[in-house]
Each structure stands twice: as structure tokens, then as C-alpha cells.
Amino acid sequence: MHSHIPKQLQGRAMSRSALMWAVILAVLFLPACRQGNGTTESTSSAAMHRANPQRTGVYLTAGPTAFETVKWQFEAQDWVFGAPAIVGDRVFFTSYDGNIYAADLQTGVEQWRVATGDTIIASPAVSEGLVYVGNMSGVILALDVATGEERWRAETGGGFSGSPAVVDGVVYFGNENGLLVALDATTGQEQWRFQIPDTVIAFSPAVAEGMVYVPVSDGILYALDATTGEESWNFDPNSPSNIYSPTADAVFHNGLIYFMTSDVNQLGMLFAIDAATHEALWQYESETENFSAPAISDDILVWGTLKGTLVGVSEETGELLWTFPTEDINFSAPAIAGDTVYFGSLDKNLYAIDYRSGRQRWQFRAASGVSSPAIDDNVVYVGTVDGTFYALQ
């Protein structure tokens, strides 16, 4: 893997191997929720990582502003790392145990599970009656939503740590061989491929306004034509004195692409890139790497840090607006519903935070570190390190 384990995690006793940490922290956190045919709006018939193909992390649904109870919980066999996809009356989630699960949204009763043959870090995507998932062996599966029956598969030779995007009948996957592939969502037939030799695409592509934005381990953000895969332009922050590596998914909002990186000194750097001019409008530097992709609803970017904070930063200026402290590092990506931000921490808590002020509204303490949440109809769905998957309301 083209990565390293942050010092904050070295030697941490969590009943997981060093290899697992290396895999997870090379790719980092992938949530999932509803999306709608290339727009930022959610529908009840499609779902994908970070709520929409732009990866803003915004759920257009009500979220709980106070915690009442655990509605139900489900025990997977290992870490539920990515956030779930919610469609209709089912919730779909993956696990380090190599399974993809479908559970009843109201009761948590298992509807089906499919063993993919290897670890799954990425979140699933769901569209037009099919569930898409890629595992760390490089296998892509398209499964029937109702039964879990395999409809098609593709093998690319490189593992998938980033999650797929589905837009206008095309599903996009990036893998550890530096390959971004576009497949027909119905048949699995390859439409095009883009590849940078000797690189890794560890994070999920963002798709917006006919373009695919993909961070590559050479430290460059590539902008590709969504129809042809041809490179339109790229943003390259590297220089003889400093080399950058991506540490989270790209995010598109209001004509800007947010590109999270770290430099040779392991300092975090977020670039706000103008999609029209291809230049950075501003950049935000932090004293640690950030493996949490920013979420943005209105004009505040929110993400978790390895310093043990959640930060709110102005979209217009890159100015730090507020900081919320946690008891351990944060590498899950936050989700937003209404004016509440929800995020999981390695400190075993799920937090609900006011989007504007950064003040806590409520928290739920689990038995182990908490992954990235998804929200639907006043319920938060989230997995944990020990494999417990919760529905919280």
C-alpha cells in the first residue's frame, strides 16, 4: 500500500493486526448514503458513498437532534468500516469479514448476506435494483437488491479501498493499481479506463457536472471527462521542496474541489481548487495529517483530525471557525443532516454537533471505535470496530 500508519495509531491495542491498520489507514474513511442521478439531492431508489457523487456528505433527510434509544443492533463478524447505503426498506453495509449484508431498515433483521472472498473496506453503492461492491482482491460484484444474487462481476487486478460512484447508468471504481474504470452499471461492460502507472487510487472519485475528480498517490488531482475518461486538466501542488499525497476523497461543492493531502513533513493541507480556473483559491494547513474527507452543507467545511478534534472551516476563506475536541483520533468522515453534523470517533463515541457553532447536541457511546454514519428519517446508522452495527434514534 502507498501509505504509512500514523504515529497516533502505532501500538494501539485493538485486537487488529498491523496489516489491517495499514490497509485501513491507507485508504481511510468511506461513508455512504442516498444520492440522486448526478445531483446533490437524495432519492429513495439510489445510494452511494458520502451521500451523492459530489461526496459532500449531506443527507437530505431529518436527523435526530436528541438521542433517545438504540432502535436495533446487528452483529457482523468483524469491523464495519464503511458507512451503509440506505434504499427503500433496507440498509446495506460491508465488513472487514468480507461480507456484504442487507438488513431490514426497521428491525435490523438480516435479509441476505454475500461472501465476496476478501476484506471489504469500501462502502457499497445501490442504484436501479443493483448493489455494487468491490473488495481488496480487486473483485467488483453487482448484486440483486432483493436477493443478493450475483448479476455480474469484473476483476481488475487491484484492490478497492475507495467506494464506487454511480451516475447516469455508469459505475466508477478506482483501485490500488492506479486504475479508474468506468463500467456500464447494468451489464458491467467497460466503457473506459484511466490509469497512472506505479500509483494507487486509494480514495473515492467525485463526479460532478460531467467530470470525474480523482486523487492519485502521485499527489495530483486529475479531472477527467465522465463520458470518455480523457484527462481535461489536473492540479499538481508538488514542487522540488515539497511532495504531497492524498489522504481523503475529493469533494465538489459550489464550483470548488476540495483536495485533502499531507506533505513530506506529515502536515495536513487542504486545497480549495476552482473548477473553472484549475487554481487553488486558498489552502488550509494543519499540524497533523487528516484522513477524514470534509463534509459541507452550506458554507462550512467540517472534518475530523488525527489531533482528536472536529474542525469547522469557512468555505469562502479557509479560516478556522470552530473546533470540537474528542478523546481520541478521528478518521471517519462526518455526515450532515439539517443543521447537525454526525461523526464517529476512535474514542468509542458517535457525536451530534451543531453545524454552525460546533457545540455538542448529544453523543452515544459504543463498545469500540465508531465508523462513519449515514442518516435516514431521524435515525443514524453506523458501524463499529468490533462489528456491531447500530440504528440510533
mmCIF file of C-alpha atoms in Angstrom:
data_model
loop_
_atom_site.group_PDB
_atom_site.id
_atom_site.type_symbol
_atom_site.label_atom_id
_atom_site.label_comp_id
_atom_site.label_asym_id
_atom_site.label_seq_id
_atom_site.Cartn_x
_atom_site.Cartn_y
_atom_site.Cartn_z
ATOM 1 C CA MET A 1 0.000 0.000 0.000
ATOM 2 C CA HIS A 2 1.155 3.511 -0.781
ATOM 3 C CA SER A 3 0.823 4.764 2.765
ATOM 4 C CA HIS A 4 2.011 4.555 6.337
ATOM 5 C CA ILE A 5 0.385 4.151 9.708
ATOM 6 C CA PRO A 6 0.047 7.449 11.584
ATOM 7 C CA LYS A 7 2.072 7.550 14.772
ATOM 8 C CA GLN A 8 -1.100 8.058 16.786
ATOM 9 C CA LEU A 9 -2.203 4.507 15.897
ATOM 10 C CA GLN A 10 1.070 2.648 16.274
ATOM 11 C CA GLY A 11 0.993 0.205 19.147
ATOM 12 C CA ARG A 12 -2.739 0.709 19.760
ATOM 13 C CA ALA A 13 -4.250 -2.426 21.326
ATOM 14 C CA MET A 14 -7.492 -3.017 19.473
ATOM 15 C CA SER A 15 -7.289 -6.735 18.585
ATOM 16 C CA ARG A 16 -6.428 -5.902 14.978
ATOM 17 C CA SER A 17 -3.223 -6.690 13.084
ATOM 18 C CA ALA A 18 -0.740 -4.094 11.879
ATOM 19 C CA LEU A 19 -1.654 -5.113 8.335
ATOM 20 C CA MET A 20 -5.268 -4.231 8.950
ATOM 21 C CA TRP A 21 -4.296 -0.791 10.229
ATOM 22 C CA ALA A 22 -2.053 -0.284 7.229
ATOM 23 C CA VAL A 23 -4.827 -1.192 4.820
ATOM 24 C CA ILE A 24 -7.417 0.915 6.555
ATOM 25 C CA LEU A 25 -5.273 3.960 7.081
ATOM 26 C CA ALA A 26 -4.015 3.868 3.519
ATOM 27 C CA VAL A 27 -7.495 4.425 2.294
ATOM 28 C CA LEU A 28 -9.365 5.833 5.077
ATOM 29 C CA PHE A 29 -12.874 6.536 5.789
ATOM 30 C CA LEU A 30 -15.782 5.923 3.456
ATOM 31 C CA PRO A 31 -19.301 6.699 4.365
ATOM 32 C CA ALA A 32 -22.369 6.109 2.252
ATOM 33 C CA CYS A 33 -25.870 7.451 1.861
ATOM 34 C CA ARG A 34 -28.524 8.430 -0.618
ATOM 35 C CA GLN A 35 -27.925 10.205 -3.907
ATOM 36 C CA GLY A 36 -29.890 11.146 -6.970
ATOM 37 C CA ASN A 37 -28.720 10.821 -10.571
ATOM 38 C CA GLY A 38 -25.792 13.203 -10.562
ATOM 39 C CA THR A 39 -27.318 15.866 -8.351
ATOM 40 C CA THR A 40 -26.842 16.561 -4.674
ATOM 41 C CA GLU A 41 -30.418 15.544 -3.935
ATOM 42 C CA SER A 42 -31.245 12.205 -2.370
ATOM 43 C CA THR A 43 -33.836 9.735 -3.609
ATOM 44 C CA SER A 44 -35.296 6.525 -2.219
ATOM 45 C CA SER A 45 -34.007 4.444 -5.156
ATOM 46 C CA ALA A 46 -30.260 5.082 -5.103
ATOM 47 C CA ALA A 47 -27.469 5.363 -2.540
ATOM 48 C CA MET A 48 -23.711 5.780 -2.524
ATOM 49 C CA HIS A 49 -20.673 6.796 -0.521
ATOM 50 C CA ARG A 50 -20.842 10.269 1.072
ATOM 51 C CA ALA A 51 -24.486 10.858 0.136
ATOM 52 C CA ASN A 52 -24.038 11.861 -3.502
ATOM 53 C CA PRO A 53 -21.491 11.603 -6.312
ATOM 54 C CA GLN A 54 -20.102 15.022 -5.375
ATOM 55 C CA ARG A 55 -19.179 13.451 -1.970
ATOM 56 C CA THR A 56 -20.484 16.347 0.122
ATOM 57 C CA GLY A 57 -21.719 14.077 2.916
ATOM 58 C CA VAL A 58 -25.115 15.815 3.041
ATOM 59 C CA TYR A 59 -28.241 13.735 3.694
ATOM 60 C CA LEU A 60 -31.438 15.433 2.611
ATOM 61 C CA THR A 61 -33.442 13.930 5.427
ATOM 62 C CA ALA A 62 -34.216 14.714 9.054
ATOM 63 C CA GLY A 63 -31.643 13.653 11.625
ATOM 64 C CA PRO A 64 -32.151 13.222 15.386
ATOM 65 C CA THR A 65 -31.236 16.335 17.399
ATOM 66 C CA ALA A 66 -31.514 14.373 20.656
ATOM 67 C CA PHE A 67 -30.683 10.738 21.393
ATOM 68 C CA GLU A 68 -33.492 8.519 22.627
ATOM 69 C CA THR A 69 -32.595 4.863 22.186
ATOM 70 C CA VAL A 70 -30.878 2.115 20.226
ATOM 71 C CA LYS A 71 -33.577 1.122 17.757
ATOM 72 C CA TRP A 72 -31.756 -2.102 16.909
ATOM 73 C CA GLN A 73 -28.282 -3.528 16.528
ATOM 74 C CA PHE A 74 -26.747 -6.171 14.284
ATOM 75 C CA GLU A 75 -23.594 -8.210 14.873
ATOM 76 C CA ALA A 76 -21.282 -8.652 11.891
ATOM 77 C CA GLN A 77 -18.206 -10.863 12.191
ATOM 78 C CA ASP A 78 -15.665 -8.021 12.074
ATOM 79 C CA TRP A 79 -15.193 -4.273 11.658
ATOM 80 C CA VAL A 80 -17.945 -2.460 9.777
ATOM 81 C CA PHE A 81 -15.646 0.144 8.300
ATOM 82 C CA GLY A 82 -17.588 1.961 5.576
ATOM 83 C CA ALA A 83 -20.921 3.639 6.166
ATOM 84 C CA PRO A 84 -24.067 1.980 4.845
ATOM 85 C CA ALA A 85 -26.246 2.612 1.814
ATOM 86 C CA ILE A 86 -29.964 3.017 2.509
ATOM 87 C CA VAL A 87 -32.558 2.300 -0.173
ATOM 88 C CA GLY A 88 -36.264 1.666 0.332
ATOM 89 C CA ASP A 89 -36.818 -0.591 3.337
ATOM 90 C CA ARG A 90 -33.263 -1.944 3.512
ATOM 91 C CA VAL A 91 -29.853 -0.912 4.700
ATOM 92 C CA PHE A 92 -26.757 -2.358 3.014
ATOM 93 C CA PHE A 93 -23.354 -2.444 4.701
ATOM 94 C CA THR A 94 -19.999 -4.156 4.314
ATOM 95 C CA SER A 95 -17.483 -5.585 6.749
ATOM 96 C CA TYR A 96 -13.847 -6.473 7.137
ATOM 97 C CA ASP A 97 -15.195 -10.041 7.372
ATOM 98 C CA GLY A 98 -15.646 -9.966 3.577
ATOM 99 C CA ASN A 99 -19.440 -9.980 3.635
ATOM 100 C CA ILE A 100 -21.950 -7.520 2.321
ATOM 101 C CA TYR A 101 -25.126 -7.517 4.386
ATOM 102 C CA ALA A 102 -28.707 -6.469 3.672
ATOM 103 C CA ALA A 103 -30.868 -5.816 6.741
ATOM 104 C CA ASP A 104 -34.425 -4.656 7.267
ATOM 105 C CA LEU A 105 -34.343 -0.908 7.899
ATOM 106 C CA GLN A 106 -36.940 -1.016 10.676
ATOM 107 C CA THR A 107 -35.998 -4.189 12.549
ATOM 108 C CA GLY A 108 -32.384 -4.953 11.652
ATOM 109 C CA VAL A 109 -33.331 -8.492 10.660
ATOM 110 C CA GLU A 110 -30.887 -9.909 8.118
ATOM 111 C CA GLN A 111 -32.373 -10.252 4.639
ATOM 112 C CA TRP A 112 -29.301 -11.724 2.969
ATOM 113 C CA ARG A 113 -25.524 -11.734 3.058
ATOM 114 C CA VAL A 114 -22.969 -12.435 0.330
ATOM 115 C CA ALA A 115 -19.379 -13.512 0.982
ATOM 116 C CA THR A 116 -17.087 -11.781 -1.510
ATOM 117 C CA GLY A 117 -13.949 -13.762 -0.688
ATOM 118 C CA ASP A 118 -11.816 -10.983 0.793
ATOM 119 C CA THR A 119 -11.813 -7.979 3.100
ATOM 120 C CA ILE A 120 -14.187 -5.130 2.220
ATOM 121 C CA ILE A 121 -13.248 -1.614 3.274
ATOM 122 C CA ALA A 122 -15.271 0.335 0.711
ATOM 123 C CA SER A 123 -18.909 1.262 1.112
ATOM 124 C CA PRO A 124 -21.490 -0.204 -1.259
ATOM 125 C CA ALA A 125 -23.427 1.772 -3.847
ATOM 126 C CA VAL A 126 -27.014 0.992 -4.837
ATOM 127 C CA SER A 127 -28.855 2.035 -7.998
ATOM 128 C CA GLU A 128 -31.659 0.689 -10.193
ATOM 129 C CA GLY A 129 -32.055 -2.554 -8.274
ATOM 130 C CA LEU A 130 -28.356 -3.434 -8.049
ATOM 131 C CA VAL A 131 -25.836 -3.257 -5.209
ATOM 132 C CA TYR A 132 -22.221 -2.579 -6.226
ATOM 133 C CA VAL A 133 -19.261 -3.533 -4.068
ATOM 134 C CA GLY A 134 -15.518 -4.005 -4.546
ATOM 135 C CA ASN A 135 -13.209 -5.999 -2.268
ATOM 136 C CA MET A 136 -9.479 -5.952 -1.569
ATOM 137 C CA SER A 137 -8.840 -8.714 -4.125
ATOM 138 C CA GLY A 138 -9.994 -6.424 -6.913
ATOM 139 C CA VAL A 139 -13.343 -8.136 -7.473
ATOM 140 C CA ILE A 140 -16.358 -5.981 -8.365
ATOM 141 C CA LEU A 141 -19.773 -7.527 -7.769
ATOM 142 C CA ALA A 142 -23.178 -6.311 -8.903
ATOM 143 C CA LEU A 143 -25.839 -7.993 -6.755
ATOM 144 C CA ASP A 144 -29.620 -8.057 -6.896
ATOM 145 C CA VAL A 145 -31.046 -5.740 -4.220
ATOM 146 C CA ALA A 146 -33.854 -8.130 -3.275
ATOM 147 C CA THR A 147 -31.976 -11.439 -3.168
ATOM 148 C CA GLY A 148 -28.221 -10.773 -3.208
ATOM 149 C CA GLU A 149 -27.962 -12.864 -6.371
ATOM 150 C CA GLU A 150 -24.927 -12.018 -8.500
ATOM 151 C CA ARG A 151 -25.819 -10.219 -11.744
ATOM 152 C CA TRP A 152 -22.303 -9.582 -12.993
ATOM 153 C CA ARG A 153 -18.717 -9.349 -11.815
ATOM 154 C CA ALA A 154 -15.494 -7.774 -13.011
ATOM 155 C CA GLU A 155 -11.902 -8.302 -11.899
ATOM 156 C CA THR A 156 -9.340 -5.528 -12.231
ATOM 157 C CA GLY A 157 -6.233 -6.932 -10.558
ATOM 158 C CA GLY A 158 -6.091 -4.282 -7.846
ATOM 159 C CA GLY A 159 -7.962 -3.974 -4.549
ATOM 160 C CA PHE A 160 -10.692 -1.427 -3.926
ATOM 161 C CA SER A 161 -10.412 0.775 -0.867
ATOM 162 C CA GLY A 162 -12.353 3.673 -2.361
ATOM 163 C CA SER A 163 -16.087 3.402 -2.920
ATOM 164 C CA PRO A 164 -17.918 3.418 -6.259
ATOM 165 C CA ALA A 165 -19.971 6.257 -7.721
ATOM 166 C CA VAL A 166 -22.995 5.555 -9.911
ATOM 167 C CA VAL A 167 -24.119 8.332 -12.255
ATOM 168 C CA ASP A 168 -26.302 8.151 -15.382
ATOM 169 C CA GLY A 169 -26.012 4.385 -15.787
ATOM 170 C CA VAL A 170 -22.235 4.255 -15.278
ATOM 171 C CA VAL A 171 -20.401 2.987 -12.188
ATOM 172 C CA TYR A 172 -16.893 4.323 -11.463
ATOM 173 C CA PHE A 173 -14.279 2.397 -9.436
ATOM 174 C CA GLY A 174 -10.671 3.325 -8.574
ATOM 175 C CA ASN A 175 -8.177 0.690 -7.443
ATOM 176 C CA GLU A 176 -4.736 0.126 -5.921
ATOM 177 C CA ASN A 177 -3.122 -0.279 -9.334
ATOM 178 C CA GLY A 178 -3.751 3.374 -10.136
ATOM 179 C CA LEU A 179 -6.714 2.427 -12.331
ATOM 180 C CA LEU A 180 -10.016 4.262 -12.608
ATOM 181 C CA VAL A 181 -12.519 2.221 -14.584
ATOM 182 C CA ALA A 182 -15.985 3.184 -15.829
ATOM 183 C CA LEU A 183 -18.394 0.267 -16.276
ATOM 184 C CA ASP A 184 -21.911 0.024 -17.630
ATOM 185 C CA ALA A 185 -23.971 -0.218 -14.462
ATOM 186 C CA THR A 186 -26.393 -2.767 -15.920
ATOM 187 C CA THR A 187 -24.015 -5.128 -17.713
ATOM 188 C CA GLY A 188 -20.553 -4.458 -16.260
ATOM 189 C CA GLN A 189 -19.153 -3.785 -19.725
ATOM 190 C CA GLU A 190 -16.137 -1.494 -19.608
ATOM 191 C CA GLN A 191 -16.746 1.982 -21.024
ATOM 192 C CA TRP A 192 -13.267 3.418 -20.494
ATOM 193 C CA ARG A 193 -10.235 3.274 -18.231
ATOM 194 C CA PHE A 194 -7.731 5.799 -16.937
ATOM 195 C CA GLN A 195 -4.509 4.664 -15.336
ATOM 196 C CA ILE A 196 -1.332 6.232 -13.973
ATOM 197 C CA PRO A 197 1.367 3.516 -13.759
ATOM 198 C CA ASP A 198 3.015 2.809 -10.413
ATOM 199 C CA THR A 199 0.407 4.725 -8.425
ATOM 200 C CA VAL A 200 -2.510 3.963 -6.130
ATOM 201 C CA ILE A 201 -6.069 5.302 -6.230
ATOM 202 C CA ALA A 202 -6.959 4.684 -2.585
ATOM 203 C CA PHE A 203 -9.843 7.144 -2.317
ATOM 204 C CA SER A 204 -13.213 7.522 -3.966
ATOM 205 C CA PRO A 205 -13.771 9.540 -7.137
ATOM 206 C CA ALA A 206 -16.151 12.505 -7.079
ATOM 207 C CA VAL A 207 -18.434 13.029 -10.076
ATOM 208 C CA ALA A 208 -19.955 16.432 -10.849
ATOM 209 C CA GLU A 209 -21.049 18.434 -13.891
ATOM 210 C CA GLY A 210 -19.763 15.900 -16.406
ATOM 211 C CA MET A 211 -16.359 15.500 -14.763
ATOM 212 C CA VAL A 212 -14.725 12.850 -12.585
ATOM 213 C CA TYR A 213 -12.275 14.127 -9.976
ATOM 214 C CA VAL A 214 -9.819 11.556 -8.685
ATOM 215 C CA PRO A 215 -6.938 11.974 -6.190
ATOM 216 C CA VAL A 216 -3.933 9.791 -7.092
ATOM 217 C CA SER A 217 -0.970 8.797 -4.935
ATOM 218 C CA ASP A 218 1.414 10.849 -7.101
ATOM 219 C CA GLY A 219 -0.065 13.830 -5.260
ATOM 220 C CA ILE A 220 -2.070 15.071 -8.236
ATOM 221 C CA LEU A 221 -5.815 15.640 -8.537
ATOM 222 C CA TYR A 222 -6.976 14.600 -12.020
ATOM 223 C CA ALA A 223 -10.110 15.954 -13.720
ATOM 224 C CA LEU A 224 -11.461 13.523 -16.322
ATOM 225 C CA ASP A 225 -14.294 13.724 -18.827
ATOM 226 C CA ALA A 226 -17.004 11.493 -17.339
ATOM 227 C CA THR A 227 -18.092 10.211 -20.763
ATOM 228 C CA THR A 228 -14.709 9.427 -22.308
ATOM 229 C CA GLY A 229 -12.237 9.238 -19.437
ATOM 230 C CA GLU A 230 -9.927 11.682 -21.165
ATOM 231 C CA GLU A 231 -7.925 13.954 -18.902
ATOM 232 C CA SER A 232 -9.240 17.514 -19.061
ATOM 233 C CA TRP A 233 -6.840 19.093 -16.551
ATOM 234 C CA ASN A 234 -5.026 18.399 -13.321
ATOM 235 C CA PHE A 235 -3.969 20.170 -10.159
ATOM 236 C CA ASP A 236 -0.390 19.410 -9.137
ATOM 237 C CA PRO A 237 0.795 21.009 -5.858
ATOM 238 C CA ASN A 238 4.141 19.162 -5.874
ATOM 239 C CA SER A 239 7.422 21.045 -6.027
ATOM 240 C CA PRO A 240 11.125 20.201 -5.648
ATOM 241 C CA SER A 241 10.877 21.231 -1.988
ATOM 242 C CA ASN A 242 7.607 19.545 -1.065
ATOM 243 C CA ILE A 243 5.746 16.421 -2.176
ATOM 244 C CA TYR A 244 2.087 15.793 -1.397
ATOM 245 C CA SER A 245 -0.024 12.659 -1.023
ATOM 246 C CA PRO A 246 -3.838 12.497 -0.947
ATOM 247 C CA THR A 247 -5.375 11.442 2.363
ATOM 248 C CA ALA A 248 -9.126 11.584 1.692
ATOM 249 C CA ASP A 249 -11.781 11.652 -1.022
ATOM 250 C CA ALA A 250 -12.169 14.648 -3.279
ATOM 251 C CA VAL A 251 -15.295 16.756 -2.621
ATOM 252 C CA PHE A 252 -17.104 19.043 -5.093
ATOM 253 C CA HIS A 253 -19.260 21.950 -3.892
ATOM 254 C CA ASN A 254 -20.262 25.261 -5.469
ATOM 255 C CA GLY A 255 -17.701 25.023 -8.255
ATOM 256 C CA LEU A 256 -14.830 24.162 -5.916
ATOM 257 C CA ILE A 257 -12.989 20.873 -5.479
ATOM 258 C CA TYR A 258 -11.563 20.122 -2.041
ATOM 259 C CA PHE A 259 -8.356 18.099 -2.176
ATOM 260 C CA MET A 260 -7.089 16.787 1.171
ATOM 261 C CA THR A 261 -3.378 15.943 1.298
ATOM 262 C CA SER A 262 -0.327 15.588 3.527
ATOM 263 C CA ASP A 263 3.194 16.781 2.729
ATOM 264 C CA VAL A 264 6.675 15.369 3.318
ATOM 265 C CA ASN A 265 6.560 16.610 6.919
ATOM 266 C CA GLN A 266 3.222 14.848 7.535
ATOM 267 C CA LEU A 267 1.406 18.158 7.834
ATOM 268 C CA GLY A 268 -2.150 18.249 6.592
ATOM 269 C CA MET A 269 -3.025 20.506 3.664
ATOM 270 C CA LEU A 270 -6.488 21.091 2.219
ATOM 271 C CA PHE A 271 -6.590 22.798 -1.174
ATOM 272 C CA ALA A 272 -9.728 24.601 -2.394
ATOM 273 C CA ILE A 273 -9.466 24.401 -6.183
ATOM 274 C CA ASP A 274 -11.584 26.455 -8.587
ATOM 275 C CA ALA A 275 -13.053 24.082 -11.192
ATOM 276 C CA ALA A 276 -13.122 26.881 -13.780
ATOM 277 C CA THR A 277 -9.571 28.201 -13.395
ATOM 278 C CA HIS A 278 -7.945 24.994 -12.060
ATOM 279 C CA GLU A 279 -6.128 27.086 -9.452
ATOM 280 C CA ALA A 280 -6.239 26.938 -5.658
ATOM 281 C CA LEU A 281 -8.232 29.799 -4.144
ATOM 282 C CA TRP A 282 -6.881 29.043 -0.689
ATOM 283 C CA GLN A 283 -5.236 26.301 1.324
ATOM 284 C CA TYR A 284 -5.607 25.267 4.945
ATOM 285 C CA GLU A 285 -2.635 23.791 6.809
ATOM 286 C CA SER A 286 -2.931 21.667 9.937
ATOM 287 C CA GLU A 287 -0.294 20.239 12.234
ATOM 288 C CA THR A 288 -1.332 16.618 11.635
ATOM 289 C CA GLU A 289 -2.471 14.590 8.662
ATOM 290 C CA ASN A 290 -6.227 14.397 8.076
ATOM 291 C CA PHE A 291 -7.754 11.141 6.899
ATOM 292 C CA SER A 292 -11.307 12.467 7.137
ATOM 293 C CA ALA A 293 -12.887 13.898 3.999
ATOM 294 C CA PRO A 294 -14.664 17.210 4.581
ATOM 295 C CA ALA A 295 -18.449 17.440 4.574
ATOM 296 C CA ILE A 296 -20.181 20.647 3.524
ATOM 297 C CA SER A 297 -23.829 21.630 3.558
ATOM 298 C CA ASP A 298 -23.812 25.414 3.271
ATOM 299 C CA ASP A 299 -20.578 27.370 3.665
ATOM 300 C CA ILE A 300 -18.688 25.487 6.380
ATOM 301 C CA LEU A 301 -16.344 22.559 5.722
ATOM 302 C CA VAL A 302 -16.273 20.021 8.559
ATOM 303 C CA TRP A 303 -13.815 17.165 9.084
ATOM 304 C CA GLY A 304 -12.117 15.124 11.800
ATOM 305 C CA THR A 305 -8.409 15.203 12.603
ATOM 306 C CA LEU A 306 -5.718 12.922 13.996
ATOM 307 C CA LYS A 307 -5.232 15.543 16.700
ATOM 308 C CA GLY A 308 -8.551 14.458 18.210
ATOM 309 C CA THR A 309 -10.751 17.293 17.010
ATOM 310 C CA LEU A 310 -13.553 18.067 14.613
ATOM 311 C CA VAL A 311 -12.998 21.380 12.837
ATOM 312 C CA GLY A 312 -15.270 23.815 11.008
ATOM 313 C CA VAL A 313 -13.592 25.914 8.302
ATOM 314 C CA SER A 314 -15.021 28.703 6.126
ATOM 315 C CA GLU A 315 -15.608 27.668 2.517
ATOM 316 C CA GLU A 316 -15.023 31.245 1.366
ATOM 317 C CA THR A 317 -11.722 31.982 3.092
ATOM 318 C CA GLY A 318 -10.353 28.779 4.616
ATOM 319 C CA GLU A 319 -10.488 30.420 8.065
ATOM 320 C CA LEU A 320 -10.919 28.175 11.106
ATOM 321 C CA LEU A 321 -14.364 28.903 12.590
ATOM 322 C CA TRP A 322 -14.650 26.389 15.419
ATOM 323 C CA THR A 323 -13.047 23.303 16.965
ATOM 324 C CA PHE A 324 -14.696 20.445 18.854
ATOM 325 C CA PRO A 325 -12.424 18.188 20.992
ATOM 326 C CA THR A 326 -12.702 14.397 21.243
ATOM 327 C CA GLU A 327 -10.881 11.872 23.417
ATOM 328 C CA ASP A 328 -9.088 10.107 20.562
ATOM 329 C CA ILE A 329 -8.252 10.494 16.882
ATOM 330 C CA ASN A 330 -10.904 10.934 14.196
ATOM 331 C CA PHE A 331 -10.546 9.437 10.764
ATOM 332 C CA SER A 332 -14.180 8.791 9.859
ATOM 333 C CA ALA A 333 -15.913 11.257 7.568
ATOM 334 C CA PRO A 334 -18.743 13.316 9.057
ATOM 335 C CA ALA A 335 -22.289 13.351 7.737
ATOM 336 C CA ILE A 336 -24.692 16.294 7.784
ATOM 337 C CA ALA A 337 -28.481 16.263 8.090
ATOM 338 C CA GLY A 338 -30.200 19.598 8.528
ATOM 339 C CA ASP A 339 -28.064 21.712 10.859
ATOM 340 C CA THR A 340 -26.487 18.759 12.672
ATOM 341 C CA VAL A 341 -23.149 17.079 11.965
ATOM 342 C CA TYR A 342 -22.777 13.407 12.924
ATOM 343 C CA PHE A 343 -19.397 11.696 13.192
ATOM 344 C CA GLY A 344 -17.784 8.687 14.790
ATOM 345 C CA SER A 345 -14.517 8.703 16.717
ATOM 346 C CA LEU A 346 -11.997 6.109 17.782
ATOM 347 C CA ASP A 347 -12.886 7.213 21.344
ATOM 348 C CA LYS A 348 -15.990 4.959 21.000
ATOM 349 C CA ASN A 349 -18.448 7.847 20.670
ATOM 350 C CA LEU A 350 -20.843 8.925 17.974
ATOM 351 C CA TYR A 351 -21.238 12.696 18.251
ATOM 352 C CA ALA A 352 -24.017 15.013 17.085
ATOM 353 C CA ILE A 353 -22.721 18.582 16.720
ATOM 354 C CA ASP A 354 -24.368 21.886 15.787
ATOM 355 C CA TYR A 355 -23.183 22.717 12.255
ATOM 356 C CA ARG A 356 -22.844 26.460 12.882
ATOM 357 C CA SER A 357 -21.368 26.635 16.362
ATOM 358 C CA GLY A 358 -19.546 23.324 16.784
ATOM 359 C CA ARG A 359 -21.354 22.711 20.098
ATOM 360 C CA GLN A 360 -22.367 19.195 21.079
ATOM 361 C CA ARG A 361 -26.038 18.238 20.936
ATOM 362 C CA TRP A 362 -25.702 14.624 22.044
ATOM 363 C CA GLN A 363 -23.434 11.607 21.993
ATOM 364 C CA PHE A 364 -23.761 7.827 22.059
ATOM 365 C CA ARG A 365 -21.033 5.617 23.499
ATOM 366 C CA ALA A 366 -20.423 2.261 21.834
ATOM 367 C CA ALA A 367 -18.212 -0.630 22.959
ATOM 368 C CA SER A 368 -15.497 0.174 20.393
ATOM 369 C CA GLY A 369 -14.395 2.816 17.893
ATOM 370 C CA VAL A 370 -17.193 4.240 15.763
ATOM 371 C CA SER A 371 -17.172 4.405 11.972
ATOM 372 C CA SER A 372 -18.807 6.879 9.581
ATOM 373 C CA PRO A 373 -22.583 7.287 9.915
ATOM 374 C CA ALA A 374 -25.458 7.543 7.463
ATOM 375 C CA ILE A 375 -28.784 9.192 8.297
ATOM 376 C CA ASP A 376 -32.324 8.418 7.206
ATOM 377 C CA ASP A 377 -35.652 9.616 8.602
ATOM 378 C CA ASN A 378 -34.414 10.635 12.083
ATOM 379 C CA VAL A 379 -32.269 7.519 12.514
ATOM 380 C CA VAL A 380 -28.464 7.312 12.416
ATOM 381 C CA TYR A 381 -26.976 4.071 11.048
ATOM 382 C CA VAL A 382 -23.346 3.355 11.912
ATOM 383 C CA GLY A 383 -20.866 0.500 12.330
ATOM 384 C CA THR A 384 -18.047 -0.049 14.804
ATOM 385 C CA VAL A 385 -14.614 -1.652 15.136
ATOM 386 C CA ASP A 386 -15.980 -4.759 16.874
ATOM 387 C CA GLY A 387 -18.527 -5.382 14.097
ATOM 388 C CA THR A 388 -21.642 -4.073 15.830
ATOM 389 C CA PHE A 389 -23.908 -2.101 13.525
ATOM 390 C CA TYR A 390 -26.354 0.302 15.185
ATOM 391 C CA ALA A 391 -29.590 2.062 14.328
ATOM 392 C CA LEU A 392 -29.797 5.052 16.715
ATOM 393 C CA GLN A 393 -32.738 7.397 17.230
#
